[in-house]
């Protein structure tokens, strides 16, 4: 069956700033909400400083959860460059209550292992270091006899959780799950135990996993090129800091625990929930659990300021993957005026449909491919182009073609309607993001960068206020000889330093064991979720447009988006040429428009 998909949006501009109001709920908890926010977000701040973002979505009986900690890669000290990522991994290993069959006997072993890792770290003699590691391995094997490695995931599975995991970014670490709405109390009971306490068990095996991750990334040319580009953009700031191999080979349990105690405190955390929830009941449950954590002052985090870039930085690496080049520019942070202009200019250049690079270079087949990505943090942002040349084309020629498109922006050689279309495209993207429970990602982003939710809802309007003349002025001031270029050429990779993993004795896996916490936790009752049955005959409106052509429709009550699907009962099983024909669609346009005109017209809408 051949399926065509068309997504269209009708949007209305709100020309005035969204207004934030403060209310008190039925339990006396105060919260902020933005009037006319389509997600109905409530933002609470508990007495211990914990931020809570609650949004109701009754589309299904589930809740998407984010627990955000405002600490990531840039918070790692210079002598331990991977603490945030290491801690993220170890947060799934359990606490003194779960993940263990006998904490009283396990703890002394874990304390001894911690001391040995410090001795291993300080020892300079390679032979002696190896002997210490053998002792670490011996005690770790003994300690594993008391551990239950997968108990956290087993408990989450018991309540029907999905998408359980975590990720570490530059300025935050996010713990993710999607749970049935009737298991919220069980989830909170488990998570407060995890965030209130931690046992750094199975440390040496998890460090082995991190070593393997780093070794794997070094085999990926694109990752190495991106890292070098970022280091060129940020020679002194932690945003450009790479992994120190010596530190990776000399991990510290003590440093990981210090990082957790310093940053994983309620006044530096947020709980973001979206789904089938009652905000008044939910905030009370969160206060009864996470609200009992004690706040404390945060460490100072004064990051260095980069000197202005005054000349190009040119780097070169080799590898077996196809040739490519990265072209990067550094800009101001997420709260700076740069964000609006970079958002507009990056989309004028590349928007996957009607940008200058899309039309002139990709549609014109002058290069094999190119894209533009932007990333904003608290202090800085950056814009990076990833360019792949055509066969027989040099990397230098491909870069010049992209720079020539940037020069067109500086000259104002872009359609007059483009900035408004980009603002509308941003509204469309935001509307799509906010209609699903994964909007918690946007809430966590607002928390991480201490941004008012109203400003995020108003961002498209702010984009629309900027004139083409202002864009041209900014482009001429911004785009100078202030870029970083990394040429990734074909050849033998150089400078790769991989961590050699020492021998590790396979640990004991107590698959069938169960902690006392788990036994008690399973007894927590939850109300059943009653099914709702859909009557397709009444829920779907069906009319005949003409003979053999039916239109089936369902009204979208949530927002102003509508989707249109054309279903043609003839697919690749009927005609093997159809998949090939589909690949031509981006290049052939329609009867009334050329391919370029069609892309531009669709983007305008």
Coordinates of C-alpha atoms in Angstrom, one line a residue:
X1 CA 0.0 0.0 0.0
X2 CA 1.4 3.4 -1.0
X3 CA 1.1 6.1 1.6
X4 CA 1.5 9.8 1.1
X5 CA 1.5 12.0 4.2
X6 CA 0.8 15.7 4.3
X7 CA 0.8 17.8 7.5
X8 CA -0.8 21.2 7.4
X9 CA -1.2 23.8 10.1
X10 CA -3.4 26.8 10.5
X11 CA -2.0 29.1 13.1
X12 CA -2.9 32.5 14.6
X13 CA -0.4 35.0 15.8
X14 CA -0.5 36.1 19.4
X15 CA 1.0 39.6 19.2
X16 CA 1.1 40.2 22.9
X17 CA 3.4 38.5 25.4
X18 CA 1.9 35.5 27.2
X19 CA 0.9 36.4 30.8
X20 CA 2.1 34.3 33.8
X21 CA -0.3 34.1 36.7
X22 CA 0.1 32.7 40.2
X23 CA -2.6 30.5 41.9
X24 CA -3.1 28.4 45.0
X25 CA -4.4 24.8 44.6
X26 CA -6.8 22.9 46.8
X27 CA -4.0 21.8 49.2
X28 CA -2.5 25.3 49.6
X29 CA 0.4 24.7 47.1
X30 CA 1.2 27.8 45.1
X31 CA 2.0 27.4 41.4
X32 CA 2.6 29.5 38.3
X33 CA 0.8 29.0 35.0
X34 CA 0.8 30.9 31.7
X35 CA -2.6 32.0 30.5
X36 CA -3.6 30.3 27.2
X37 CA -0.7 27.8 27.4
X38 CA -2.0 24.9 25.3
X39 CA -0.3 22.4 27.7
X40 CA -1.9 23.9 30.8
X41 CA 1.5 23.7 32.6
X42 CA 1.7 24.3 36.3
X43 CA 5.1 25.1 37.8
X44 CA 5.5 24.6 41.5
X45 CA 8.5 25.3 43.8
X46 CA 8.5 23.3 47.0
X47 CA 9.9 24.6 50.3
X48 CA 13.2 22.7 49.7
X49 CA 13.6 24.4 46.3
X50 CA 12.5 21.4 44.1
X51 CA 10.8 22.6 40.9
X52 CA 7.8 20.5 39.8
X53 CA 6.3 20.9 36.3
X54 CA 2.9 19.2 35.9
X55 CA 0.8 19.0 32.7
X56 CA -2.4 17.1 32.2
X57 CA -2.9 15.0 29.0
X58 CA -5.9 12.6 29.0
X59 CA -5.1 11.0 25.7
X60 CA -4.0 7.8 27.3
X61 CA -3.7 6.5 30.9
X62 CA 0.1 7.0 31.1
X63 CA 2.5 9.6 32.5
X64 CA 5.8 10.5 30.9
X65 CA 8.4 11.4 33.6
X66 CA 11.6 13.4 33.6
X67 CA 13.7 13.9 36.7
X68 CA 16.2 16.6 35.7
X69 CA 19.4 17.5 37.6
X70 CA 21.0 20.8 36.6
X71 CA 24.5 19.3 36.3
X72 CA 26.2 17.8 33.3
X73 CA 29.5 17.6 31.5
X74 CA 30.5 21.2 32.1
X75 CA 30.2 20.6 35.9
X76 CA 32.9 17.9 35.9
X77 CA 36.1 19.0 37.6
X78 CA 39.2 19.1 35.4
X79 CA 40.7 16.2 37.3
X80 CA 37.7 14.0 36.7
X81 CA 36.1 14.7 33.3
X82 CA 33.5 12.0 33.2
X83 CA 31.9 12.1 36.7
X84 CA 28.4 13.2 35.5
X85 CA 28.2 10.4 32.9
X86 CA 29.6 7.8 35.3
X87 CA 27.1 8.7 38.0
X88 CA 24.3 8.5 35.5
X89 CA 25.2 4.9 34.8
X90 CA 25.6 4.0 38.5
X91 CA 22.2 5.5 39.5
X92 CA 20.6 2.3 38.1
X93 CA 22.6 0.0 40.4
X94 CA 20.5 0.4 43.4
X95 CA 20.8 1.7 47.0
X96 CA 21.3 0.4 50.5
X97 CA 17.7 -0.8 50.3
X98 CA 17.4 -2.4 46.9
X99 CA 19.8 -4.1 44.5
X100 CA 21.2 -6.0 47.5
X101 CA 20.4 -9.2 49.4
X102 CA 22.5 -8.2 52.4
X103 CA 23.6 -4.6 52.7
X104 CA 25.3 -5.2 56.1
X105 CA 27.8 -7.6 54.5
X106 CA 28.0 -5.8 51.1
X107 CA 28.8 -2.3 52.5
X108 CA 32.2 -3.1 54.0
X109 CA 33.3 -4.7 50.7
X110 CA 32.2 -1.6 48.7
X111 CA 34.0 0.7 51.2
X112 CA 37.2 -1.4 50.7
X113 CA 36.8 -1.2 46.9
X114 CA 36.5 2.6 47.2
X115 CA 39.7 2.8 49.1
X116 CA 41.5 0.6 46.7
X117 CA 40.4 2.7 43.7
X118 CA 42.0 5.7 45.4
X119 CA 45.2 3.8 45.9
X120 CA 45.1 2.7 42.3
X121 CA 44.6 6.2 41.2
X122 CA 47.6 7.6 43.1
X123 CA 50.0 4.7 42.2
X124 CA 52.4 5.6 39.4
X125 CA 54.1 2.2 39.1
X126 CA 52.3 0.2 36.4
X127 CA 53.0 -3.2 37.9
X128 CA 51.8 -2.1 41.3
X129 CA 48.7 -0.5 39.7
X130 CA 47.9 -3.8 38.1
X131 CA 48.2 -5.7 41.4
X132 CA 45.8 -3.2 43.1
X133 CA 43.3 -3.7 40.3
X134 CA 43.5 -7.5 40.7
X135 CA 42.6 -7.0 44.3
X136 CA 39.7 -4.6 43.3
X137 CA 38.5 -7.4 40.9
X138 CA 38.7 -10.0 43.7
X139 CA 36.7 -7.9 46.2
X140 CA 34.3 -6.9 43.5
X141 CA 33.6 -10.5 42.6
X142 CA 32.9 -11.2 46.3
X143 CA 30.7 -8.1 46.6
X144 CA 28.7 -9.2 43.6
X145 CA 27.5 -12.2 45.6
X146 CA 25.3 -9.7 47.5
X147 CA 24.1 -7.6 44.6
X148 CA 21.0 -7.9 42.4
X149 CA 22.2 -6.0 39.3
X150 CA 18.9 -5.6 37.5
X151 CA 16.5 -5.0 40.3
X152 CA 15.7 -1.4 39.5
X153 CA 14.7 -2.3 35.9
X154 CA 12.8 -5.3 37.2
X155 CA 10.7 -3.1 39.4
X156 CA 10.1 -0.6 36.7
X157 CA 9.0 -3.5 34.4
X158 CA 6.6 -4.7 37.1
X159 CA 4.7 -1.5 37.0
X160 CA 4.6 -1.4 33.2
X161 CA 7.2 1.3 32.7
X162 CA 8.5 2.0 29.2
X163 CA 11.5 4.0 27.8
X164 CA 13.4 3.7 31.1
X165 CA 16.8 5.3 30.8
X166 CA 18.8 8.5 31.2
X167 CA 21.1 10.8 29.3
X168 CA 23.8 13.3 30.2
X169 CA 24.1 16.6 28.4
X170 CA 26.4 19.6 28.8
X171 CA 24.4 21.2 31.6
X172 CA 21.9 18.6 32.8
X173 CA 21.4 14.9 33.5
X174 CA 17.9 13.6 32.8
X175 CA 16.3 10.4 34.1
X176 CA 13.4 9.2 31.9
X177 CA 10.5 6.8 32.1
X178 CA 6.9 6.4 30.9
X179 CA 4.6 4.8 33.5
X180 CA 0.9 3.8 33.8
X181 CA -1.0 6.6 35.5
X182 CA -2.2 4.4 38.3
X183 CA 1.4 3.5 39.3
X184 CA 2.5 7.0 40.2
X185 CA 2.9 6.4 43.9
X186 CA 4.9 3.2 43.3
X187 CA 7.2 5.2 41.0
X188 CA 7.7 8.0 43.5
X189 CA 8.4 5.5 46.3
X190 CA 11.1 3.9 44.2
X191 CA 12.6 7.1 42.8
X192 CA 12.9 8.9 46.2
X193 CA 14.8 5.9 47.5
X194 CA 17.1 6.0 44.5
X195 CA 17.7 9.8 44.6
X196 CA 17.9 10.0 48.4
X197 CA 20.4 7.2 48.7
X198 CA 22.9 5.4 46.3
X199 CA 25.2 2.4 46.5
X200 CA 28.1 2.5 44.1
X201 CA 28.1 -1.2 43.5
X202 CA 29.5 -3.0 40.5
X203 CA 31.7 0.0 39.9
X204 CA 34.5 -1.7 38.1
X205 CA 32.2 -3.5 35.6
X206 CA 30.3 -0.2 34.8
X207 CA 33.6 1.6 34.3
X208 CA 34.5 -1.1 31.8
X209 CA 31.3 -0.2 30.0
X210 CA 32.3 3.4 29.9
X211 CA 35.7 2.5 28.5
X212 CA 34.1 0.5 25.8
X213 CA 31.8 3.4 24.9
X214 CA 34.8 5.7 24.6
X215 CA 36.7 3.2 22.5
X216 CA 33.6 2.8 20.2
X217 CA 33.2 6.5 19.7
X218 CA 36.8 6.8 18.6
X219 CA 36.1 4.4 15.8
X220 CA 33.5 6.8 14.5
X221 CA 35.0 9.5 12.3
X222 CA 32.0 11.8 12.5
X223 CA 32.2 11.8 16.4
X224 CA 36.0 12.6 16.3
X225 CA 35.4 15.4 13.8
X226 CA 32.6 16.9 15.9
X227 CA 34.7 16.8 19.0
X228 CA 37.6 18.5 17.3
X229 CA 35.3 21.2 15.9
X230 CA 33.9 21.8 19.4
X231 CA 37.4 22.1 20.9
X232 CA 38.3 24.6 18.2
X233 CA 35.2 26.7 19.1
X234 CA 35.8 26.4 22.9
X235 CA 39.6 26.2 23.5
X236 CA 39.2 27.0 27.2
X237 CA 35.5 26.5 28.1
X238 CA 34.3 23.0 29.3
X239 CA 32.1 22.8 26.2
X240 CA 35.2 22.0 24.3
X241 CA 36.7 19.7 26.9
X242 CA 37.3 16.1 25.8
X243 CA 37.8 13.0 27.7
X244 CA 41.1 12.7 29.5
X245 CA 42.2 9.1 28.9
X246 CA 44.4 9.0 32.0
X247 CA 41.5 10.0 34.2
X248 CA 39.2 7.5 32.5
X249 CA 41.8 4.8 33.3
X250 CA 42.0 6.0 37.0
X251 CA 38.4 6.4 38.2
X252 CA 37.4 7.4 41.7
X253 CA 34.4 6.1 43.7
X254 CA 35.0 9.0 46.1
X255 CA 34.8 11.7 43.4
X256 CA 31.5 10.2 42.0
X257 CA 29.9 10.2 45.4
X258 CA 31.1 13.8 46.0
X259 CA 29.6 14.9 42.7
X260 CA 26.3 13.3 43.6
X261 CA 26.2 14.9 47.1
X262 CA 27.1 18.3 45.6
X263 CA 24.7 18.5 42.7
X264 CA 21.9 16.0 43.3
X265 CA 20.1 18.2 45.8
X266 CA 16.4 19.3 45.5
X267 CA 17.2 23.0 44.9
X268 CA 19.1 21.8 41.8
X269 CA 16.5 19.4 40.5
X270 CA 13.1 19.3 38.8
X271 CA 10.4 16.7 38.4
X272 CA 8.6 17.1 35.0
X273 CA 5.4 15.0 34.5
X274 CA 2.9 15.1 31.7
X275 CA 0.0 12.7 31.3
X276 CA -3.2 11.4 32.9
X277 CA -2.7 13.0 36.3
X278 CA -4.5 15.1 38.9
X279 CA -2.2 18.0 39.6
X280 CA -3.6 18.7 43.1
X281 CA -3.0 15.0 44.2
X282 CA 0.3 14.7 42.4
X283 CA 2.0 17.7 44.0
X284 CA 1.0 16.4 47.4
X285 CA 2.5 13.0 46.6
X286 CA 5.7 14.6 45.4
X287 CA 6.0 16.8 48.5
X288 CA 5.5 13.7 50.7
X289 CA 8.5 12.0 48.9
X290 CA 10.9 14.4 47.2
X291 CA 9.8 17.3 49.2
X292 CA 11.5 15.7 52.3
X293 CA 15.0 15.9 50.7
X294 CA 17.2 18.6 52.3
X295 CA 18.4 21.5 50.2
X296 CA 21.9 22.8 50.6
X297 CA 24.1 25.5 48.9
X298 CA 25.5 24.5 45.5
X299 CA 29.1 24.6 44.5
X300 CA 30.3 27.7 42.6
X301 CA 30.4 27.2 38.9
X302 CA 32.3 30.1 37.3
X303 CA 33.1 29.1 33.8
X304 CA 35.8 30.8 31.7
X305 CA 35.0 33.4 29.1
X306 CA 36.4 32.7 25.6
X307 CA 38.3 35.4 23.8
X308 CA 36.7 36.7 20.6
X309 CA 37.6 34.6 17.5
X310 CA 39.6 36.8 15.1
X311 CA 40.9 34.3 12.5
X312 CA 39.9 30.9 11.1
X313 CA 40.9 27.8 13.0
X314 CA 41.7 25.0 10.6
X315 CA 42.0 21.3 11.7
X316 CA 42.4 18.1 9.8
X317 CA 41.9 14.4 10.7
X318 CA 41.8 11.1 8.8
X319 CA 39.7 8.1 8.9
X320 CA 38.1 5.3 6.8
X321 CA 34.6 6.9 6.6
X322 CA 33.7 9.0 3.6
X323 CA 35.1 12.5 3.4
X324 CA 33.3 15.3 5.2
X325 CA 33.9 18.7 6.7
X326 CA 32.6 20.6 9.7
X327 CA 32.2 24.3 9.6
X328 CA 31.4 25.9 13.0
X329 CA 30.7 29.3 14.5
X330 CA 30.4 30.2 18.2
X331 CA 27.6 32.5 19.4
X332 CA 25.9 33.8 22.6
X333 CA 23.8 31.6 24.9
X334 CA 20.2 30.7 25.0
X335 CA 19.1 34.0 26.7
X336 CA 21.1 36.2 24.4
X337 CA 19.8 38.1 21.4
X338 CA 22.0 35.8 19.2
X339 CA 19.5 32.9 19.7
X340 CA 16.8 34.6 17.7
X341 CA 19.0 35.6 14.8
X342 CA 20.9 32.3 14.7
X343 CA 17.6 30.5 14.7
X344 CA 16.4 32.6 11.7
X345 CA 19.7 32.5 9.7
X346 CA 20.3 28.8 10.2
X347 CA 16.8 28.1 8.8
X348 CA 17.2 30.6 6.0
X349 CA 20.3 28.5 5.0
X350 CA 18.9 25.0 5.8
X351 CA 15.4 23.9 6.7
X352 CA 15.3 20.5 4.9
X353 CA 13.0 22.0 2.3
X354 CA 13.4 25.6 1.0
X355 CA 16.6 27.0 2.5
X356 CA 19.4 28.4 0.4
X357 CA 21.5 25.3 0.9
X358 CA 18.5 23.1 0.3
X359 CA 17.7 24.7 -3.0
X360 CA 21.0 26.0 -4.4
X361 CA 23.4 23.2 -3.3
X362 CA 21.4 20.0 -2.5
X363 CA 18.5 20.4 -5.0
X364 CA 21.1 21.8 -7.5
X365 CA 23.3 18.7 -6.8
X366 CA 26.3 20.9 -6.3
X367 CA 27.3 19.0 -3.2
X368 CA 26.3 15.5 -2.0
X369 CA 24.7 16.8 1.3
X370 CA 24.9 19.5 3.9
X371 CA 23.0 20.3 7.1
X372 CA 23.1 23.0 9.7
X373 CA 22.6 22.3 13.4
X374 CA 22.4 24.8 16.3
X375 CA 22.9 24.2 20.0
X376 CA 22.4 26.7 22.8
X377 CA 23.6 26.6 26.4
X378 CA 23.5 29.0 29.3
X379 CA 26.7 30.8 28.3
X380 CA 27.3 30.0 24.7
X381 CA 25.8 28.5 21.6
X382 CA 27.2 27.2 18.4
X383 CA 26.2 26.7 14.7
X384 CA 27.8 23.8 12.9
X385 CA 27.5 22.8 9.2
X386 CA 28.2 19.2 8.3
X387 CA 29.1 19.0 4.6
X388 CA 29.8 16.1 2.3
X389 CA 31.3 16.7 -1.2
X390 CA 30.3 15.2 -4.5
X391 CA 32.6 12.7 -6.1
X392 CA 35.7 14.5 -7.5
X393 CA 35.0 17.6 -5.4
X394 CA 37.5 18.8 -2.8
X395 CA 36.5 19.5 0.8
X396 CA 37.7 23.1 0.3
X397 CA 35.4 23.5 -2.7
X398 CA 32.4 22.2 -0.7
X399 CA 33.1 24.6 2.1
X400 CA 33.4 27.6 -0.3
X401 CA 30.0 26.7 -1.7
X402 CA 28.4 26.8 1.8
X403 CA 30.2 30.1 2.6
X404 CA 28.9 31.5 -0.6
X405 CA 25.3 30.8 0.7
X406 CA 26.2 32.5 3.9
X407 CA 27.3 35.5 1.9
X408 CA 23.9 35.6 0.2
X409 CA 22.3 36.1 3.7
X410 CA 24.8 38.9 4.3
X411 CA 23.6 40.5 1.1
X412 CA 20.0 40.0 1.8
X413 CA 19.6 37.6 -1.1
X414 CA 16.8 35.4 0.4
X415 CA 13.1 35.5 -0.1
X416 CA 11.3 38.4 1.7
X417 CA 8.7 36.0 3.0
X418 CA 11.3 33.6 4.5
X419 CA 11.6 35.0 8.1
X420 CA 7.8 34.9 8.6
X421 CA 7.6 31.4 7.2
X422 CA 10.4 30.3 9.6
X423 CA 8.5 31.8 12.6
X424 CA 5.4 29.8 11.4
X425 CA 7.5 26.7 11.0
X426 CA 8.8 27.1 14.6
X427 CA 5.1 27.4 15.7
X428 CA 4.3 24.2 13.9
X429 CA 7.2 22.4 15.3
X430 CA 6.4 23.6 18.8
X431 CA 2.8 22.7 18.5
X432 CA 3.7 19.2 17.4
X433 CA 6.2 18.8 20.3
X434 CA 3.7 20.1 22.9
X435 CA 0.8 17.9 21.8
X436 CA 2.5 14.7 23.2
X437 CA 3.6 13.8 26.7
X438 CA 7.2 14.1 25.6
X439 CA 6.7 17.9 26.0
X440 CA 8.4 17.2 29.4
X441 CA 11.6 17.5 27.4
X442 CA 10.7 21.2 26.8
X443 CA 9.9 21.7 30.5
X444 CA 13.3 20.2 31.5
X445 CA 15.0 22.4 29.0
X446 CA 13.3 25.5 30.5
X447 CA 14.4 24.3 34.0
X448 CA 18.0 23.6 33.0
X449 CA 18.5 27.1 31.5
X450 CA 16.3 28.9 34.1
X451 CA 13.9 30.2 31.4
X452 CA 10.4 31.5 31.9
X453 CA 7.9 29.2 30.2
X454 CA 6.1 32.2 28.8
X455 CA 9.2 33.3 27.0
X456 CA 9.4 29.9 25.3
X457 CA 5.7 30.1 24.2
X458 CA 6.4 33.6 22.8
X459 CA 9.6 32.8 21.0
X460 CA 7.9 32.4 17.5
X461 CA 6.4 35.8 18.0
X462 CA 9.8 37.3 18.8
X463 CA 11.2 35.7 15.6
X464 CA 8.5 37.3 13.6
X465 CA 9.3 40.8 14.8
X466 CA 12.7 40.7 13.3
X467 CA 13.0 42.3 9.8
X468 CA 15.1 41.1 6.9
X469 CA 17.1 44.3 7.3
X470 CA 18.0 43.4 10.9
X471 CA 18.9 39.8 9.8
X472 CA 21.3 41.2 7.2
X473 CA 22.9 43.5 9.7
X474 CA 23.4 40.8 12.2
X475 CA 24.8 38.4 9.5
X476 CA 27.4 41.0 8.5
X477 CA 28.5 41.6 12.0
X478 CA 28.5 37.9 13.0
X479 CA 30.0 36.0 10.0
X480 CA 33.6 37.0 9.7
X481 CA 36.9 35.1 9.8
X482 CA 35.7 33.6 13.1
X483 CA 35.0 30.1 12.1
X484 CA 36.4 26.6 12.8
X485 CA 36.9 24.2 9.9
X486 CA 37.6 20.5 10.4
X487 CA 38.5 18.5 7.3
X488 CA 37.9 14.8 7.7
X489 CA 39.9 13.2 4.9
X490 CA 40.2 9.5 3.8
X491 CA 43.2 7.8 5.3
X492 CA 44.6 6.1 8.4
X493 CA 43.3 7.6 11.6
X494 CA 46.0 9.1 13.8
X495 CA 46.2 10.0 17.5
X496 CA 43.6 7.5 18.7
X497 CA 44.3 6.4 22.3
X498 CA 42.1 3.5 23.4
X499 CA 41.8 2.4 27.0
X500 CA 42.9 -1.2 27.4
X501 CA 40.5 -3.0 29.7
X502 CA 42.1 -5.1 32.4
X503 CA 40.8 -8.7 33.0
X504 CA 37.6 -8.7 34.9
X505 CA 36.3 -11.8 36.6
X506 CA 32.6 -12.4 35.6
X507 CA 30.4 -11.3 38.4
X508 CA 27.8 -13.3 40.2
X509 CA 24.3 -12.5 38.9
X510 CA 21.5 -13.2 41.4
X511 CA 18.7 -13.2 38.9
X512 CA 16.1 -14.8 41.2
X513 CA 17.1 -12.9 44.4
X514 CA 14.9 -10.2 45.8
X515 CA 15.6 -7.4 48.3
X516 CA 13.4 -6.7 51.3
X517 CA 12.6 -3.3 49.8
X518 CA 11.3 -5.0 46.6
X519 CA 9.2 -7.4 48.6
X520 CA 7.5 -4.6 50.5
X521 CA 7.3 -2.3 47.5
X522 CA 5.3 -5.0 45.5
X523 CA 2.6 -4.8 48.2
X524 CA 1.8 -1.2 47.4
X525 CA -1.7 -1.2 45.9
X526 CA -2.9 0.7 42.9
X527 CA -6.3 1.3 41.4
X528 CA -7.0 -0.6 38.2
X529 CA -7.3 1.3 35.0
X530 CA -10.6 0.7 33.4
X531 CA -10.6 0.3 29.6
X532 CA -12.3 2.8 27.3
X533 CA -13.8 1.2 24.2
X534 CA -13.9 3.1 20.9
X535 CA -16.8 2.7 18.6
X536 CA -15.3 3.2 15.2
X537 CA -18.7 3.5 13.6
X538 CA -19.5 6.6 15.5
X539 CA -15.9 8.0 16.2
X540 CA -14.9 8.1 12.5
X541 CA -16.9 10.1 10.1
X542 CA -16.9 8.6 6.6
X543 CA -18.2 10.3 3.4
X544 CA -17.8 9.5 -0.3
X545 CA -16.1 12.1 -2.4
X546 CA -16.8 10.2 -5.6
X547 CA -17.1 6.6 -6.7
X548 CA -14.4 4.4 -5.0
X549 CA -13.0 7.4 -3.1
X550 CA -13.8 7.7 0.6
X551 CA -12.9 10.4 3.0
X552 CA -12.6 9.2 6.7
X553 CA -12.0 11.9 9.3
X554 CA -11.6 12.4 13.1
X555 CA -11.7 15.9 14.6
X556 CA -8.5 16.9 16.4
X557 CA -9.7 18.5 19.6
X558 CA -6.3 19.2 21.0
X559 CA -4.9 21.9 18.7
X560 CA -5.0 23.5 15.3
X561 CA -3.0 20.8 13.4
X562 CA -4.5 18.5 10.9
X563 CA -3.0 15.6 9.0
X564 CA -4.1 14.3 5.6
X565 CA -3.2 10.8 4.4
X566 CA -3.6 9.6 0.8
X567 CA -3.8 5.9 0.7
X568 CA -3.5 4.3 -2.8
X569 CA -4.0 0.6 -3.0
X570 CA -1.0 -0.1 -5.1
X571 CA 2.4 -0.7 -3.6
X572 CA 5.8 -2.1 -4.4
X573 CA 4.3 -5.6 -4.4
X574 CA 2.2 -4.5 -7.4
X575 CA 4.9 -2.6 -9.2
X576 CA 8.6 -2.7 -8.4
X577 CA 9.1 0.7 -10.0
X578 CA 7.0 2.5 -7.4
X579 CA 9.8 2.8 -4.8
X580 CA 12.2 4.2 -7.4
X581 CA 9.6 6.6 -8.6
X582 CA 9.1 7.9 -5.1
X583 CA 12.8 8.9 -5.0
X584 CA 12.2 11.2 -7.9
X585 CA 9.5 13.2 -6.2
X586 CA 11.8 15.8 -4.6
X587 CA 13.2 16.6 -8.0
X588 CA 10.2 16.8 -10.3
X589 CA 7.7 19.2 -8.8
X590 CA 4.1 19.3 -10.1
X591 CA 2.3 20.5 -13.2
X592 CA 1.9 24.0 -11.8
X593 CA 5.3 24.4 -10.0
X594 CA 8.9 23.4 -10.5
X595 CA 10.4 21.3 -7.8
X596 CA 12.0 24.4 -6.2
X597 CA 8.8 26.4 -6.4
X598 CA 6.8 23.6 -4.9
X599 CA 9.2 23.3 -1.9
X600 CA 9.1 27.0 -1.3
X601 CA 5.3 27.3 -1.5
X602 CA 4.9 24.3 0.9
X603 CA 7.4 25.8 3.3
X604 CA 5.6 29.2 3.2
X605 CA 2.4 27.5 4.5

